[in-house]
Coordinates of C-alpha atoms in Angstrom, one line a residue:
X1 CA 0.0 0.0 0.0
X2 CA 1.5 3.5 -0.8
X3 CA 1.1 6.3 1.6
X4 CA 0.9 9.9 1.2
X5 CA 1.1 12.7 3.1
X6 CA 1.1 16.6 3.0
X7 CA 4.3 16.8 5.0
X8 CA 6.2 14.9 2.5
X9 CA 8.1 18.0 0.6
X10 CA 8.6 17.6 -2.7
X11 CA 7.2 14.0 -2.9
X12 CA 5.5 13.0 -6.0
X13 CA 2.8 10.1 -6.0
X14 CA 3.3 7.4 -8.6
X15 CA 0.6 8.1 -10.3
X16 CA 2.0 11.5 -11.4
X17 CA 5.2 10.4 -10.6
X18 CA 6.2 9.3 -14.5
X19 CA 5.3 13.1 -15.8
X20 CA 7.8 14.1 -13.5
X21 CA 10.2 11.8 -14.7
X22 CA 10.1 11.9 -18.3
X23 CA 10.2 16.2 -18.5
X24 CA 6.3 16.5 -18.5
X25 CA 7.0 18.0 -15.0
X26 CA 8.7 21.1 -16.3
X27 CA 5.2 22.6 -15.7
X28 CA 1.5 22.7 -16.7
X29 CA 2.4 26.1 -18.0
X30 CA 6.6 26.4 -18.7
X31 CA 7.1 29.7 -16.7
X32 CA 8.5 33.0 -17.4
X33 CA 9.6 34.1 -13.7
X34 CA 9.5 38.0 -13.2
X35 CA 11.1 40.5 -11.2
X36 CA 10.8 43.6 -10.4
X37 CA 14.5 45.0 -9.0
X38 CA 13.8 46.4 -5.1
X39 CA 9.9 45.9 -5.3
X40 CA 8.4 44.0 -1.9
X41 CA 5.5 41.8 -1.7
X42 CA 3.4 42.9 0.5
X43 CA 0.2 41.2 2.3
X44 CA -3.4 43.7 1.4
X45 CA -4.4 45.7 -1.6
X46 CA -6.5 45.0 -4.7
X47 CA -6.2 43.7 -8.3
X48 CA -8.5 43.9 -11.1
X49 CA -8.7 41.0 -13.9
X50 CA -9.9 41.8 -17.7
X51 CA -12.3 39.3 -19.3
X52 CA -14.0 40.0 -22.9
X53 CA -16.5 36.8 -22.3
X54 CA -19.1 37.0 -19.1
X55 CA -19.1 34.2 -16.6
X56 CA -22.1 32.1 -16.8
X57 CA -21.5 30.1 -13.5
X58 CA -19.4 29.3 -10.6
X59 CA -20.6 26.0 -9.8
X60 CA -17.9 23.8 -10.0
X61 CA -19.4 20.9 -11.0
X62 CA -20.7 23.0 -14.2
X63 CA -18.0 25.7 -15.1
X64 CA -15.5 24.4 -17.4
X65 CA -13.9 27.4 -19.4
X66 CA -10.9 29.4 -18.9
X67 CA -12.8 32.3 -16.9
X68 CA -14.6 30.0 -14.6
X69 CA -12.0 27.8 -13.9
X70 CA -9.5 30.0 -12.2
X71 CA -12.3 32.2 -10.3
X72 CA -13.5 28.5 -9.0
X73 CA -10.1 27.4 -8.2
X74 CA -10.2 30.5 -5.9
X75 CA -13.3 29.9 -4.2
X76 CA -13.4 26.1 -4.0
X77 CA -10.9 23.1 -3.4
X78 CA -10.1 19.5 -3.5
X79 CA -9.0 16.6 -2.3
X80 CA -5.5 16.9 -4.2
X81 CA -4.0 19.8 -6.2
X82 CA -0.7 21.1 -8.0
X83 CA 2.3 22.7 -6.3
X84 CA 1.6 26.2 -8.2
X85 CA 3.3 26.1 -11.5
X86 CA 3.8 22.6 -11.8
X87 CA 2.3 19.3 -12.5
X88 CA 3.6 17.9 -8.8
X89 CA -0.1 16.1 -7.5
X90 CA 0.0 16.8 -4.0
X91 CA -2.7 16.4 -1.5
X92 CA -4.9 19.6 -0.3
X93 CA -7.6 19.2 1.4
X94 CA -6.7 15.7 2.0
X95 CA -3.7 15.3 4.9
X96 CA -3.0 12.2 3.7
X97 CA -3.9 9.4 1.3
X98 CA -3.1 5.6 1.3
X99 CA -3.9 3.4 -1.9
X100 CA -3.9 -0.2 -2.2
X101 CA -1.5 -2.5 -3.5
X102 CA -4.1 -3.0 -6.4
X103 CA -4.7 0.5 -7.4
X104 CA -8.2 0.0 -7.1
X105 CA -8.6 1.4 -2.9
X106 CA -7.8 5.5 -2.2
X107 CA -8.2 6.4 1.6
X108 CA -7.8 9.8 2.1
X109 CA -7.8 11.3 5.6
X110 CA -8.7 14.9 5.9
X111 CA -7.2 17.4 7.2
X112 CA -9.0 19.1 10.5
X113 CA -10.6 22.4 11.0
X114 CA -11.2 23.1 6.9
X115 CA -14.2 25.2 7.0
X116 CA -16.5 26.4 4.6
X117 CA -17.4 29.9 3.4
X118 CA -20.6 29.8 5.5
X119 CA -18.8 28.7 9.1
X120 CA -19.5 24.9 9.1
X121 CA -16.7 22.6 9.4
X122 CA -16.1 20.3 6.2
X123 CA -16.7 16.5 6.9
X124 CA -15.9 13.5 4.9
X125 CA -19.8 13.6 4.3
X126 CA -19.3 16.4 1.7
X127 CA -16.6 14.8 -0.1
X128 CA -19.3 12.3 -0.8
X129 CA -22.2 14.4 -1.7
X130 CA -19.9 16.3 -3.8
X131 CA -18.5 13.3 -6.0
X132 CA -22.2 12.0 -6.2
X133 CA -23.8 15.7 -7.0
X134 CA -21.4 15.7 -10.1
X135 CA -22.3 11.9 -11.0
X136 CA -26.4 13.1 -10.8
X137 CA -27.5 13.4 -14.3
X138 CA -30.0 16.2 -12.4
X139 CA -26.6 18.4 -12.2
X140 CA -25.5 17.6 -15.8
X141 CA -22.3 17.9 -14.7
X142 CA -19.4 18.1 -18.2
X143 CA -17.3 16.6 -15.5
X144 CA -19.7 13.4 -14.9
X145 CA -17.6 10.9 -17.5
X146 CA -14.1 11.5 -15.3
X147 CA -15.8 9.5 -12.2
X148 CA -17.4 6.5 -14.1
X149 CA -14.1 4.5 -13.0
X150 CA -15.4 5.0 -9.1
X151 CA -17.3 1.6 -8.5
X152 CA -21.0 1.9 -8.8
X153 CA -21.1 5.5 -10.5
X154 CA -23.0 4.0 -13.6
X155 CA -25.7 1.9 -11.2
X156 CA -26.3 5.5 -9.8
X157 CA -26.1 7.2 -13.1
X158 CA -28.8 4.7 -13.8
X159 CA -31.1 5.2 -11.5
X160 CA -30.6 1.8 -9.9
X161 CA -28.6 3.3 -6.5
X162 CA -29.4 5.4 -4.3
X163 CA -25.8 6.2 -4.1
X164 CA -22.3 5.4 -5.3
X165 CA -20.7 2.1 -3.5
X166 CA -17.7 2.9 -4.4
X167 CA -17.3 6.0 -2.0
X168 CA -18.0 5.3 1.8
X169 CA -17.7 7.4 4.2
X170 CA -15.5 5.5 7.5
X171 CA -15.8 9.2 10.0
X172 CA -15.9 12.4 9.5
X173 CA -12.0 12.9 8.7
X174 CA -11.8 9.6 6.2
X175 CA -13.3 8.7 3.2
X176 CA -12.4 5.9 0.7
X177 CA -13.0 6.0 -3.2
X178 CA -13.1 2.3 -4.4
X179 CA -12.5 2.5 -8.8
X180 CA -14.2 -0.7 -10.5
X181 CA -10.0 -1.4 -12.1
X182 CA -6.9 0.3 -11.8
X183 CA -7.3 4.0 -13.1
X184 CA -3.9 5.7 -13.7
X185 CA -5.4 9.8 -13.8
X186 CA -7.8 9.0 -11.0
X187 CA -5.7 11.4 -8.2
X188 CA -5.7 13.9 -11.1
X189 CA -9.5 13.8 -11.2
X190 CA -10.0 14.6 -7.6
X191 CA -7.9 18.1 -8.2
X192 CA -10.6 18.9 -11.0
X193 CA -13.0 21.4 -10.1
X194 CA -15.6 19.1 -10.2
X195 CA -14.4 17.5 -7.7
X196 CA -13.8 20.5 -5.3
X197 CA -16.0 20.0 -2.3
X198 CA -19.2 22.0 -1.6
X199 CA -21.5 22.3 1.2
X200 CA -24.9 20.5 0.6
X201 CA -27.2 23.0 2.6
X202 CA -25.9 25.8 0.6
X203 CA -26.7 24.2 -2.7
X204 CA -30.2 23.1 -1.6
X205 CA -30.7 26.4 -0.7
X206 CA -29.6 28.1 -4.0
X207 CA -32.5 26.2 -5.4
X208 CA -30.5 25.6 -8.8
X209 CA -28.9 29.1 -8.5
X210 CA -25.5 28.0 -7.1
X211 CA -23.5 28.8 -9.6
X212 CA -24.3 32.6 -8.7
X213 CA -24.1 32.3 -4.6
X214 CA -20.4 29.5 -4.8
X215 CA -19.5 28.9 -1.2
X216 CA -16.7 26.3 -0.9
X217 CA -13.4 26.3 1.2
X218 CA -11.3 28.3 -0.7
X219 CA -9.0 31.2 -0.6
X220 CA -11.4 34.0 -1.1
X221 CA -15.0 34.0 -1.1
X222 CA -17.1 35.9 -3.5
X223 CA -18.5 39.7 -1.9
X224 CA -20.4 40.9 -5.1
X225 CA -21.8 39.7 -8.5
X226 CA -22.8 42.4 -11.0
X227 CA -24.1 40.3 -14.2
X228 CA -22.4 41.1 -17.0
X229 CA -19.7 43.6 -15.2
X230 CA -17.6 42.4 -12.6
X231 CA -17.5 39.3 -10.1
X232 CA -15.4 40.4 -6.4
X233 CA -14.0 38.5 -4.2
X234 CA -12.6 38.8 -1.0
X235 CA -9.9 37.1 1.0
X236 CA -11.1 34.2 3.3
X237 CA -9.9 34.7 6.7
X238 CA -10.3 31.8 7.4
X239 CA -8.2 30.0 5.1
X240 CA -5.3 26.5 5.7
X241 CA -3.1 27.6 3.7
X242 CA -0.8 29.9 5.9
X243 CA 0.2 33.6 4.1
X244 CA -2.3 33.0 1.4
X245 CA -3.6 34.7 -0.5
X246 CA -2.0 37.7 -0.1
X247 CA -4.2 39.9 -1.5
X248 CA -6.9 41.2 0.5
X249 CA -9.6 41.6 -2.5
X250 CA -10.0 40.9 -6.3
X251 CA -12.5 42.0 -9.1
X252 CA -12.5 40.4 -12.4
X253 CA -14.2 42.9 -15.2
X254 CA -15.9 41.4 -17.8
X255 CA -17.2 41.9 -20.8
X256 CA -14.1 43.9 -21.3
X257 CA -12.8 44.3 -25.1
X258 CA -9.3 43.1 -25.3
X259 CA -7.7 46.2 -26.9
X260 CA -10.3 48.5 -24.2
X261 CA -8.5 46.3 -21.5
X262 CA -5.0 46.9 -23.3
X263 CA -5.5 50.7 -22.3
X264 CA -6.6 50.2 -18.9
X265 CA -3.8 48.4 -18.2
X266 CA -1.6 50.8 -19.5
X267 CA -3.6 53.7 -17.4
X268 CA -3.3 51.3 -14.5
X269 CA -7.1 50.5 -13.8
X270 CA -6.2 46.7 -14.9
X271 CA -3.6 44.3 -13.0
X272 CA -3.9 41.1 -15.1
X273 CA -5.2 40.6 -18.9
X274 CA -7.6 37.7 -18.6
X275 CA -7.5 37.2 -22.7
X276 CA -3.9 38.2 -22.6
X277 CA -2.2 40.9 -25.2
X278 CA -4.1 41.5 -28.4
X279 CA -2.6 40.3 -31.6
X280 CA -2.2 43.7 -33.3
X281 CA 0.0 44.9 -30.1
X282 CA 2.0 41.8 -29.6
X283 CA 5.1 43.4 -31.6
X284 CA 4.3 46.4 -30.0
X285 CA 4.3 45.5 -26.5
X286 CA 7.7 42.9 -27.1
X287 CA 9.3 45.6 -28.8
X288 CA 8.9 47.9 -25.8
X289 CA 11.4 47.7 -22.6
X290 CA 9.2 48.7 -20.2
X291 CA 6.0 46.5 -21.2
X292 CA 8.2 43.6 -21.7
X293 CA 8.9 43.6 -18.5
X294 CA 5.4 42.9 -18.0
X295 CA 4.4 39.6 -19.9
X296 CA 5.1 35.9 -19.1
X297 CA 5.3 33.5 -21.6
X298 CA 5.0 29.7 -21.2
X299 CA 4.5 26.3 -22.7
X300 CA 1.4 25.0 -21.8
X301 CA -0.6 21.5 -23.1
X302 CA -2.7 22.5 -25.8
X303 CA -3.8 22.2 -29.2
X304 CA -5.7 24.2 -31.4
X305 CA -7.3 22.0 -34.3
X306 CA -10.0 22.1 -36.9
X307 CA -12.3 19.3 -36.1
X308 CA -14.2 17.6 -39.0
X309 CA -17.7 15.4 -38.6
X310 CA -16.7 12.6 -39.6
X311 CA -20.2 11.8 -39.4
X312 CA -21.4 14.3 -42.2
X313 CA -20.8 14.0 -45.8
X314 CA -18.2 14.3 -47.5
X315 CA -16.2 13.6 -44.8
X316 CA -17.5 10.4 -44.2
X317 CA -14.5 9.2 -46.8
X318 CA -10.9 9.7 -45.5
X319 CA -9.9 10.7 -48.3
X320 CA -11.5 14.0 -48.1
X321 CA -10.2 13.7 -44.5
X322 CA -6.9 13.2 -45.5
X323 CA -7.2 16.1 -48.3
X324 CA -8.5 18.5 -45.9
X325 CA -5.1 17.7 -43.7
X326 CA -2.7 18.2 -46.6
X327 CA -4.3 21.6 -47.5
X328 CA -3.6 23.9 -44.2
X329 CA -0.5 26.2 -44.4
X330 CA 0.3 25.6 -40.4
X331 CA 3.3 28.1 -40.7
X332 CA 1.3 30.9 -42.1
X333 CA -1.4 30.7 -39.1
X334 CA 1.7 30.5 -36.7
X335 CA 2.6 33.6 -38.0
X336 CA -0.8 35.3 -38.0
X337 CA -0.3 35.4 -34.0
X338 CA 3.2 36.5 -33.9
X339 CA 4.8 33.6 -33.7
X340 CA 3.4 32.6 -30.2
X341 CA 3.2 28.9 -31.2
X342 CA 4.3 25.7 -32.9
X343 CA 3.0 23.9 -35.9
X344 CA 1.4 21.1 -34.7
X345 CA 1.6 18.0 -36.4
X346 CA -0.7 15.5 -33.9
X347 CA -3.1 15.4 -31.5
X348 CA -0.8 15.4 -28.5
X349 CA 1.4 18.8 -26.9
X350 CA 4.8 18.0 -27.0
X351 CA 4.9 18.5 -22.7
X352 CA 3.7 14.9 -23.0
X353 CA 5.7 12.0 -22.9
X354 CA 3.2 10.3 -24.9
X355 CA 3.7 13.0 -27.8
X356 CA 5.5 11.1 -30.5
X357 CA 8.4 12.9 -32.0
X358 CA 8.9 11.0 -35.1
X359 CA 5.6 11.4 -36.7
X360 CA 5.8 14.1 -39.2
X361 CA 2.0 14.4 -39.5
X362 CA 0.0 15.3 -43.1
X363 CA 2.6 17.3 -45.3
X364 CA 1.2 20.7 -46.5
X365 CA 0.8 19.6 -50.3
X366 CA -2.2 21.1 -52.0
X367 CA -1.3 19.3 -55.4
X368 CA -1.4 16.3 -53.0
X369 CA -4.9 17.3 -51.5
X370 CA -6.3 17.9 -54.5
X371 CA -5.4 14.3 -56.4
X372 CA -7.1 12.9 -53.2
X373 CA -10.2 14.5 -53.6
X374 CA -10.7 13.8 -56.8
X375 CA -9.7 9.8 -56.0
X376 CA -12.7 10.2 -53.6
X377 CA -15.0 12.1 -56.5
X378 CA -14.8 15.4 -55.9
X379 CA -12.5 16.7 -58.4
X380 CA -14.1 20.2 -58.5
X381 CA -14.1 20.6 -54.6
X382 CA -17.2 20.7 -52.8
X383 CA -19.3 23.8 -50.3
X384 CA -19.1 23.1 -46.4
X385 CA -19.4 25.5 -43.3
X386 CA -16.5 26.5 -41.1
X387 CA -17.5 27.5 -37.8
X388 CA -15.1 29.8 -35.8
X389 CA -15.1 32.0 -32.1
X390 CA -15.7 35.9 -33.4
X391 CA -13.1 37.2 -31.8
X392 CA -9.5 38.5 -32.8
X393 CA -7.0 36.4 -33.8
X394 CA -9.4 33.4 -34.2
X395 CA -11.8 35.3 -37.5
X396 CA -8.4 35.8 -38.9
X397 CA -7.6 32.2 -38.6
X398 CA -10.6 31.0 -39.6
X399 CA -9.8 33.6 -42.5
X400 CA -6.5 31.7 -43.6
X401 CA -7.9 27.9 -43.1
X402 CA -11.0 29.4 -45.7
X403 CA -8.2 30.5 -48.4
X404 CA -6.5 27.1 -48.1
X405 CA -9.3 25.1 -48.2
X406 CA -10.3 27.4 -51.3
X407 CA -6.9 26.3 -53.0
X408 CA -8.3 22.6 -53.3
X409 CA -11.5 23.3 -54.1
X410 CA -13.2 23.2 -50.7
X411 CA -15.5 26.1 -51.0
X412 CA -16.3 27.0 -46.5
X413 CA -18.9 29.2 -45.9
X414 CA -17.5 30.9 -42.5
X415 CA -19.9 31.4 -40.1
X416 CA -17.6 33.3 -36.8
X417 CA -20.1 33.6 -33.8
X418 CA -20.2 34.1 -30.2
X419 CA -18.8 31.1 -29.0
X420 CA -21.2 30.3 -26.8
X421 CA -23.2 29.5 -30.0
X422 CA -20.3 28.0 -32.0
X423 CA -19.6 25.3 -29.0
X424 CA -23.0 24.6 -29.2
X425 CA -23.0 23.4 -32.8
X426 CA -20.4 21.8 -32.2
X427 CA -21.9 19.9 -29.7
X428 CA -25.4 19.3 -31.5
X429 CA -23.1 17.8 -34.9
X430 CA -24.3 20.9 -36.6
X431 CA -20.6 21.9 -37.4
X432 CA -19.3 20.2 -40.6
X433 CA -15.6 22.0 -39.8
X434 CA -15.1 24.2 -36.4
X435 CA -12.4 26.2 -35.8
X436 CA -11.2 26.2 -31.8
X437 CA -9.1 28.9 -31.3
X438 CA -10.7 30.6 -28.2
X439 CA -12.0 26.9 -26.9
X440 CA -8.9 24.7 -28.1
X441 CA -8.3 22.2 -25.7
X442 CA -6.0 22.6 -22.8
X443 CA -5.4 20.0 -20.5
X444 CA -7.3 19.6 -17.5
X445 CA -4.9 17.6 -16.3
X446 CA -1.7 16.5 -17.0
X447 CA -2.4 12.7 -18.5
X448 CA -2.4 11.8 -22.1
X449 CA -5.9 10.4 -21.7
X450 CA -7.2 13.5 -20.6
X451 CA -6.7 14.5 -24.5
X452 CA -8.9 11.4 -25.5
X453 CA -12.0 10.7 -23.2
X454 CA -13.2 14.3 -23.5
X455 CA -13.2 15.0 -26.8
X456 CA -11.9 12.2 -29.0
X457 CA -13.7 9.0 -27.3
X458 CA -16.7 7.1 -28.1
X459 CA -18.7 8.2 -24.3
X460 CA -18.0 11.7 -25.4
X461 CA -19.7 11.6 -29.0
X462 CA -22.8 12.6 -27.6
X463 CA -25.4 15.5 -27.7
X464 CA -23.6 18.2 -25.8
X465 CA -20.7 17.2 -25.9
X466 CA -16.9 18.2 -27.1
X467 CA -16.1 15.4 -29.8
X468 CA -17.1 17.7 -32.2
X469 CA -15.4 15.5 -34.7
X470 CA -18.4 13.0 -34.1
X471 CA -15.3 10.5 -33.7
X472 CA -15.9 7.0 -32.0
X473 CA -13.6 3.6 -32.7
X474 CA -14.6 1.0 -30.7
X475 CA -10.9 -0.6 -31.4
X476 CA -9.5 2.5 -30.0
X477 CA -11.5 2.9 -27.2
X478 CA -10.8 -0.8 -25.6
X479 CA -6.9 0.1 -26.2
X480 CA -7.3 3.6 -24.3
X481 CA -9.2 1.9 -21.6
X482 CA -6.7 -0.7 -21.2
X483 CA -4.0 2.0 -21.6
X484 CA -5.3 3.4 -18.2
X485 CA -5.6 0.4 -16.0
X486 CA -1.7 0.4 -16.2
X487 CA -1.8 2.4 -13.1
X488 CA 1.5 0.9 -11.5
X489 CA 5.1 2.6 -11.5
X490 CA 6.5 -0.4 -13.1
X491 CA 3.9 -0.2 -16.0
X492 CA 4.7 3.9 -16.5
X493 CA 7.1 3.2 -20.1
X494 CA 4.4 0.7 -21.2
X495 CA 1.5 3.0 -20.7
X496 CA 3.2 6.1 -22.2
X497 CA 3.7 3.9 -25.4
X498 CA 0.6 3.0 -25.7
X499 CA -1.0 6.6 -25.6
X500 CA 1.6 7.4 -28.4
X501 CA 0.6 4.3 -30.9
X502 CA -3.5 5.4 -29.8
X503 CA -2.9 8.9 -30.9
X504 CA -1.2 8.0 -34.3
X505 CA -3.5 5.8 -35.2
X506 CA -6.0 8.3 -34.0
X507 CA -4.3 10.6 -37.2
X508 CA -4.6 8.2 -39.2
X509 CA -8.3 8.3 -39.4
X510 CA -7.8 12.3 -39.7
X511 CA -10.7 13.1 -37.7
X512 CA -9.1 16.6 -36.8
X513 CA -6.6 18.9 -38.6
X514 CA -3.8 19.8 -35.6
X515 CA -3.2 23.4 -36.4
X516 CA -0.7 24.6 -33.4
X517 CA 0.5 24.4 -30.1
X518 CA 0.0 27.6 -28.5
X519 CA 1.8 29.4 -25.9
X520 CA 0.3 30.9 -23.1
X521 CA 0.9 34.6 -23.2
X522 CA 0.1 36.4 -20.3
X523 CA 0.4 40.6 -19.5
X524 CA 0.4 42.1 -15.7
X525 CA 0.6 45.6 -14.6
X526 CA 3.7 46.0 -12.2
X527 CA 1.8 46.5 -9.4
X528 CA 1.5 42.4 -8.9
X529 CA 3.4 39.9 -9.4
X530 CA 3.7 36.1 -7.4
X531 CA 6.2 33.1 -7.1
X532 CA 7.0 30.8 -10.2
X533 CA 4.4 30.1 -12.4
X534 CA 1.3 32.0 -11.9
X535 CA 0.5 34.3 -14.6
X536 CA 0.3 31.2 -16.8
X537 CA -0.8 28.7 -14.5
X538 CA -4.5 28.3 -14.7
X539 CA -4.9 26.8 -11.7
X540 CA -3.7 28.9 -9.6
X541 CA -5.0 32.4 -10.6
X542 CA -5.2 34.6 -8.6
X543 CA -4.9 33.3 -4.9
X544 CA -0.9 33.7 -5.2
X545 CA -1.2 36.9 -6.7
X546 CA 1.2 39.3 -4.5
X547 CA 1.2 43.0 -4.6
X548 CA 4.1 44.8 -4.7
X549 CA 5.5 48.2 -2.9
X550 CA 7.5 49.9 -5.5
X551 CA 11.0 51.6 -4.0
X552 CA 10.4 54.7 -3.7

């Protein structure tokens, strides 16, 4: 049985333990650290946070977008999280954990005196209640699919359980998770927000509001909620975690146009750009000494693609696939955003172990493309729809992939739309291609299957959901499950080549067109600043913020 515990400095648990190894621990987000010559932290003050798109929830079970996520990692947490800035799984809430010798038994034992927002102790009860709220269809959680591996989640998905077997409650301090096999990511699941732990009363008594009235355990709770203007929080007294946060309140504006937020910075009414620098003052701003000084770059694990419904015709036929692959200048997009990214040529970042460095992907050859399609009986091309987010750099994008497609043949009607809407045809199979910038997928956690299950798998091709490709091989999908019962440390070098073989074959069905890996690009005021990683860790904004005294 392997034991864990939150005194253990710098101990990673096997089950991360292989990222860390094989240079996927450099970080979920590479940092750029700053400094700022004689400045102090300081403990108090305020910052302000720029968002363009509004923030339709806080409930953590629900809210799964860039915006929510790092407001709800400041309100609520879980069982186990990150050291900031890296992908070290360490426990949070949880003092301690113990699992079995067959992977299959997680004991964690809580640590004492967590209370919620409200005043009431947190009891092993809630952990419970929490995991179950987010298995209830009622809640229609997007997080429901990443607990189906806890033993009796489907029977209760069902209908046919009043609860889930697989979590019992021993006291008030201990709770046990029981998974029906071995599930490699399942620690990383329980640092997902929708496992972060809420209080039952309060979400009873929201009567379905709760994503506007949040009250978890976290570092600041939330003071005021203007729709569509600002959300402010304020720092939890009452918090575990000694020092933190630092600052004493924060306001995230939103509905805030990037280049509008741009200026505020500059006149010093904003701290941190939410959407990060626009694309026409990238040069600018890196060109400048003084602003310079203000940005972070990282790596981070993401990939902006082009998915295509492989459900719809004409891409039914993988030769049109294929074609579609072949006809995408990848360098010229790169270079529509500055160069703040790599051409991708597969599914999978290269921060994962599992990300194959000998593929070389589709090579950009229209004359190629266009042989193809007419081998599949289009030799004139054919019209489609190319859905894309409506906001800058991403209508530019969407702009490019149009003219290429255009080369071959491929006549896209582009419809750019709130992306509220465009995720939605997406999920309804109403998108024949869809752009992602603005929604490309990041990692939720740092696991190669993270980038499969969610969006690539079989249980995701579903109303609602994000395989917008409409993508499902049964073959696959036995080969990924197996791929994540190899949950030992002995069976780390066999699991991360089988996640590389799944994705290549993945490609070779052509179900999405890789476009790039993005870096995260992120611009502060020099009022705040924080330790390592934070401007482009998503999982820790803000409650490491720090502000800083300048010398005088």
């Amino acid at each position: 049985m392997y034991t864990h515990t939150s005194n253990e400095t710098g101990a990673v648990p096997p089950r991360a333990s292989w990222l860390a190894r094989t240079g996927v621990g450099r970080a979920l987000a590479v940092l750029a650290v700053l400094t700022f010559g004689s400045a102090m932290a300081q403990q108090g003050g305020s910052a302000v946070v720029s968002f363009q798109d509004d923030v339709a929830t806080l409930d953590p079970a629900i809210g799964y977008d860039w915006q929510n996520w790092s407001i709800i990692k400041s309100i609520f947490d879980g069982l186990m999280d990150y050291t900031p800035g890296t992908t070290e799984l360490i426990p949070h809430l949880a003092e301690s954990y113990t699992v079995s010798e067959d992977g299959r038994t997680y004991v964690f034992t809580l640590r004492q005196g967590i209370k919620f927002h409200n005043g009431r102790t947190m009891v092993a009860g809630d952990v419970k209640y929490t995991l179950e709220r987010t298995l209830d269809p009622a809640t229609q959680s997007p997080g429901q699919g990443f607990y189906l591996t806890i033993e009796g989640a489907q029977e209760f998905i069902d209908g046919a359980a009043d609860e889930v077997s697989g979590i019992v409650v021993i006291d008030d301090s201990t709770v046990q998770f029981t998974t029906s096999e071995p599930d490699a990511s399942f620690l990383h699941k329980l640092g997902l927000n929708f496992a972060h732990i809420v209080p039952r009363e309060t979400v009873e008594a929201a009567n379905g509001d709760f994503g506007h009235q949040p009250v978890g355990t976290g570092g600041f709770m939330l003071k005021e909620w203007v729709l569509g203007q600002r959300i402010v929080l304020e720092r939890n007294p009452d918090y575990f975690e000694a020092g933190v946060p630092f600052l004493d309140e924060l306001t995230f504006q939103v509905g805030v146009d990037q280049n509008v937020a741009f200026l505020r910075l500059q006149r010093g009414e904003v701290d941190i750009l939410g959407d990060g620098i626009p694309s026409a003052r990238y040069t600018e701003v890196m060109a400048d000494p003084t602003w310079s000084k203000q940005v972070s770059i990282g790596e981070q694990m993401q990939t902006g693609y082009v998915t295509i419904n492989v459900e719809m015709e004409p891409f039914t036929d993988l030769r049109v696939r294929q074609a579609l692959n072949m006809a995408i200048n990848k360098d010229r997009i790169v270079r529509i955003i500055n160069n703040r990214a790599v051409p991708a040529t597969q599914i999978l970042p290269p921060l994962f172990a599992s990300h194959d460095v000998n593929y070389a992907g589709y090579p950009y050859d229209p004359a190629a493309a266009k042989a193809l399609l007419a081998d599949a009986g289009f030799p004139n091309g054919f019209d489609t729809v190319l859905y894309a987010y409506n906001v800058a750099p991403n209508d530019r994008i969407a702009q490019a992939i149009q003219a290429d497609l255009a080369e071959i043949g491929v006549r896209a009607e582009l419809r750019t739309q709130a992306q509220s809407t465009v995720i939605e045809a997406g999920g309804a199979g109403e998108a024949p291609l869809l752009w992602s910038g603005g929604m490309a997928w990041i990692a939720d956690y740092p696991d190669p299957n993270n980038f499969y299950w969610p969006i690539l798998a079989c249980a995701s091709n579903i109303p609602g959901g994000w395989n917008w490709a409409k993508y499902c091989d049964e073959s696959i999908e036995a080969r990924a499950a197996h791929a994540d019962t190899l949950a030992r440390t002995d069976q780390q070098a066999e699991r991360v080549e089988e996640w590389r073989s799944i994705f290549v074959d993945i490609m070779g069905d052509a179900p999405w067109i890789p476009i790039f890996h993005e870096l995260q690009v992120s611009m502060h005021s020099t009022n705040v600043t924080g330790p390592d990683a934070i401007f482009v860790d998503p999982m820790h904004i803000p409650v490491h913020y720090e502000m800083v005294r300048r010398a005088e």
